[in-house]
Amino acid sequence: MADFSARQERLLKQQVASHRCPHCRQSFQQEHVRVAARHEGLWVVSVRCAMCRKQQVFWIALSDLSEHPDLICDPSPEELEAFEAMPPVAPDDVLDMYQFLRDFDGDFRRLFSNKSRQT
Ligand SMILES: [Zn+2]
């Protein structure tokens, strides 16, 4: 099980490293990828750009990682602006995510319908 996770994590880092920083177009490096949280097939990873030091967070669903990982990272300019205005990820944020994932039952349909009602 641990080996399996390690393999997944390695593949995950390779995937993230195949992307470029949206700010300066520098390729991300595997050693700068950090797994922030994980719940079954859903991983939250952060990566800090070696060039401009900006942080990027990826949500990755690993339903079939080796074939075609569903890498969700396509922020609009407005979203990038909003993200930049946010404070860096703090230990409390990671704890919040941990608690969220611990209680999350995997029902994204309900999650997102709740979200849209709040906003
Ligand atoms: Zn950069």
Short mmCIF file of C-alpha atoms and ligand atoms in Angstrom, two decimals:
data_model
loop_
_atom_site.label_atom_id
_atom_site.label_comp_id
_atom_site.label_asym_id
_atom_site.label_seq_id
_atom_site.Cartn_x
_atom_site.Cartn_y
_atom_site.Cartn_z
CA MET A 1 0.00 0.00 0.00
CA ALA A 2 2.80 2.38 0.91
CA ASP A 3 4.67 1.43 -2.26
CA PHE A 4 1.54 2.03 -4.28
CA SER A 5 1.13 5.49 -2.79
CA ALA A 6 4.78 6.29 -3.39
CA ARG A 7 4.39 5.28 -7.01
CA GLN A 8 1.29 7.43 -7.35
CA GLU A 9 3.05 10.34 -5.77
CA ARG A 10 5.95 10.00 -8.18
CA LEU A 11 3.61 9.91 -11.18
CA LEU A 12 1.73 12.85 -9.76
CA LYS A 13 4.90 14.90 -9.47
CA GLN A 14 5.85 13.98 -13.01
CA GLN A 15 2.48 15.18 -14.21
CA VAL A 16 2.69 18.48 -12.36
CA ALA A 17 6.25 18.98 -13.57
CA SER A 18 5.02 18.67 -17.15
CA HIS A 19 3.15 21.93 -16.66
CA ARG A 20 4.47 25.44 -16.73
CA CYS A 21 4.08 28.29 -14.31
CA PRO A 22 1.16 30.44 -15.52
CA HIS A 23 3.02 33.55 -14.40
CA CYS A 24 6.46 33.20 -15.95
CA ARG A 25 6.13 30.05 -18.11
CA GLN A 26 8.97 28.32 -16.29
CA SER A 27 8.51 24.55 -16.11
CA PHE A 28 7.69 23.27 -12.66
CA GLN A 29 10.21 20.96 -11.04
CA GLN A 30 9.30 17.70 -9.36
CA GLU A 31 11.26 18.49 -6.21
CA HIS A 32 9.10 21.58 -5.65
CA VAL A 33 5.84 19.63 -5.72
CA ARG A 34 4.23 19.01 -2.33
CA VAL A 35 1.21 16.85 -1.65
CA ALA A 36 -1.07 18.94 0.54
CA ALA A 37 -3.90 16.49 0.96
CA ARG A 38 -5.25 13.29 -0.43
CA HIS A 39 -8.61 11.57 -0.31
CA GLU A 40 -8.81 8.32 -2.22
CA GLY A 41 -8.42 9.32 -5.86
CA LEU A 42 -8.37 13.05 -5.28
CA TRP A 43 -5.05 14.72 -4.58
CA VAL A 44 -4.36 18.32 -3.74
CA VAL A 45 -0.79 19.30 -4.52
CA SER A 46 1.00 22.61 -4.42
CA VAL A 47 4.07 23.57 -6.36
CA ARG A 48 6.25 26.64 -6.01
CA CYS A 49 7.79 28.07 -9.15
CA ALA A 50 11.59 28.01 -8.99
CA MET A 51 11.75 31.18 -11.09
CA CYS A 52 9.13 33.59 -9.76
CA ARG A 53 8.39 31.83 -6.43
CA LYS A 54 4.64 31.97 -6.98
CA GLN A 55 2.65 29.03 -5.71
CA GLN A 56 0.21 27.03 -7.78
CA VAL A 57 -2.28 24.53 -6.39
CA PHE A 58 -3.52 21.59 -8.43
CA TRP A 59 -6.49 19.36 -7.75
CA ILE A 60 -5.84 16.07 -9.45
CA ALA A 61 -8.25 13.19 -9.78
CA LEU A 62 -6.27 10.00 -10.15
CA SER A 63 -8.88 7.74 -11.62
CA ASP A 64 -6.37 6.40 -14.10
CA LEU A 65 -3.16 8.24 -13.47
CA SER A 66 -0.83 6.46 -15.86
CA GLU A 67 -3.16 6.78 -18.84
CA HIS A 68 -4.73 10.20 -18.69
CA PRO A 69 -4.75 12.04 -15.40
CA ASP A 70 -7.45 14.62 -15.12
CA LEU A 71 -5.30 17.57 -14.24
CA ILE A 72 -7.51 20.49 -13.39
CA CYS A 73 -5.59 23.69 -13.77
CA ASP A 74 -7.00 26.27 -16.05
CA PRO A 75 -7.48 29.45 -14.06
CA SER A 76 -8.80 32.49 -15.89
CA PRO A 77 -6.91 35.81 -15.59
CA GLU A 78 -9.53 36.95 -13.07
CA GLU A 79 -9.03 33.80 -11.02
CA LEU A 80 -5.25 34.18 -11.13
CA GLU A 81 -5.65 37.73 -9.88
CA ALA A 82 -7.89 36.55 -7.05
CA PHE A 83 -5.45 33.76 -6.15
CA GLU A 84 -2.53 36.18 -6.07
CA ALA A 85 -4.42 38.41 -3.66
CA MET A 86 -4.87 35.48 -1.28
CA PRO A 87 -2.40 34.85 1.51
CA PRO A 88 -0.03 31.89 1.07
CA VAL A 89 -1.25 28.47 2.18
CA ALA A 90 -0.85 28.28 5.96
CA PRO A 91 -0.81 25.24 8.25
CA ASP A 92 -4.43 26.05 9.18
CA ASP A 93 -5.44 25.77 5.53
CA VAL A 94 -3.88 22.33 5.30
CA LEU A 95 -5.68 21.35 8.51
CA ASP A 96 -8.96 22.65 7.07
CA MET A 97 -8.39 20.58 3.94
CA TYR A 98 -7.51 17.54 6.02
CA GLN A 99 -10.72 17.89 8.01
CA PHE A 100 -12.73 18.48 4.85
CA LEU A 101 -11.33 15.39 3.14
CA ARG A 102 -11.72 13.29 6.28
CA ASP A 103 -15.45 14.01 6.35
CA PHE A 104 -15.99 14.16 2.60
CA ASP A 105 -18.03 11.26 1.26
CA GLY A 106 -17.00 11.70 -2.36
CA ASP A 107 -20.33 13.16 -3.46
CA PHE A 108 -19.12 15.99 -5.69
CA ARG A 109 -22.61 16.65 -7.07
CA ARG A 110 -23.89 17.53 -3.62
CA LEU A 111 -20.69 19.41 -2.74
CA PHE A 112 -20.88 21.71 -5.74
CA SER A 113 -24.62 22.26 -5.48
CA ASN A 114 -24.08 23.35 -1.86
CA LYS A 115 -21.25 25.64 -2.95
CA SER A 116 -23.31 27.36 -5.60
CA ARG A 117 -26.08 28.07 -3.12
CA GLN A 118 -23.64 29.82 -0.77
CA THR A 119 -22.17 32.14 -3.38
ZN ZN B 1 6.84 31.34 -12.25
#
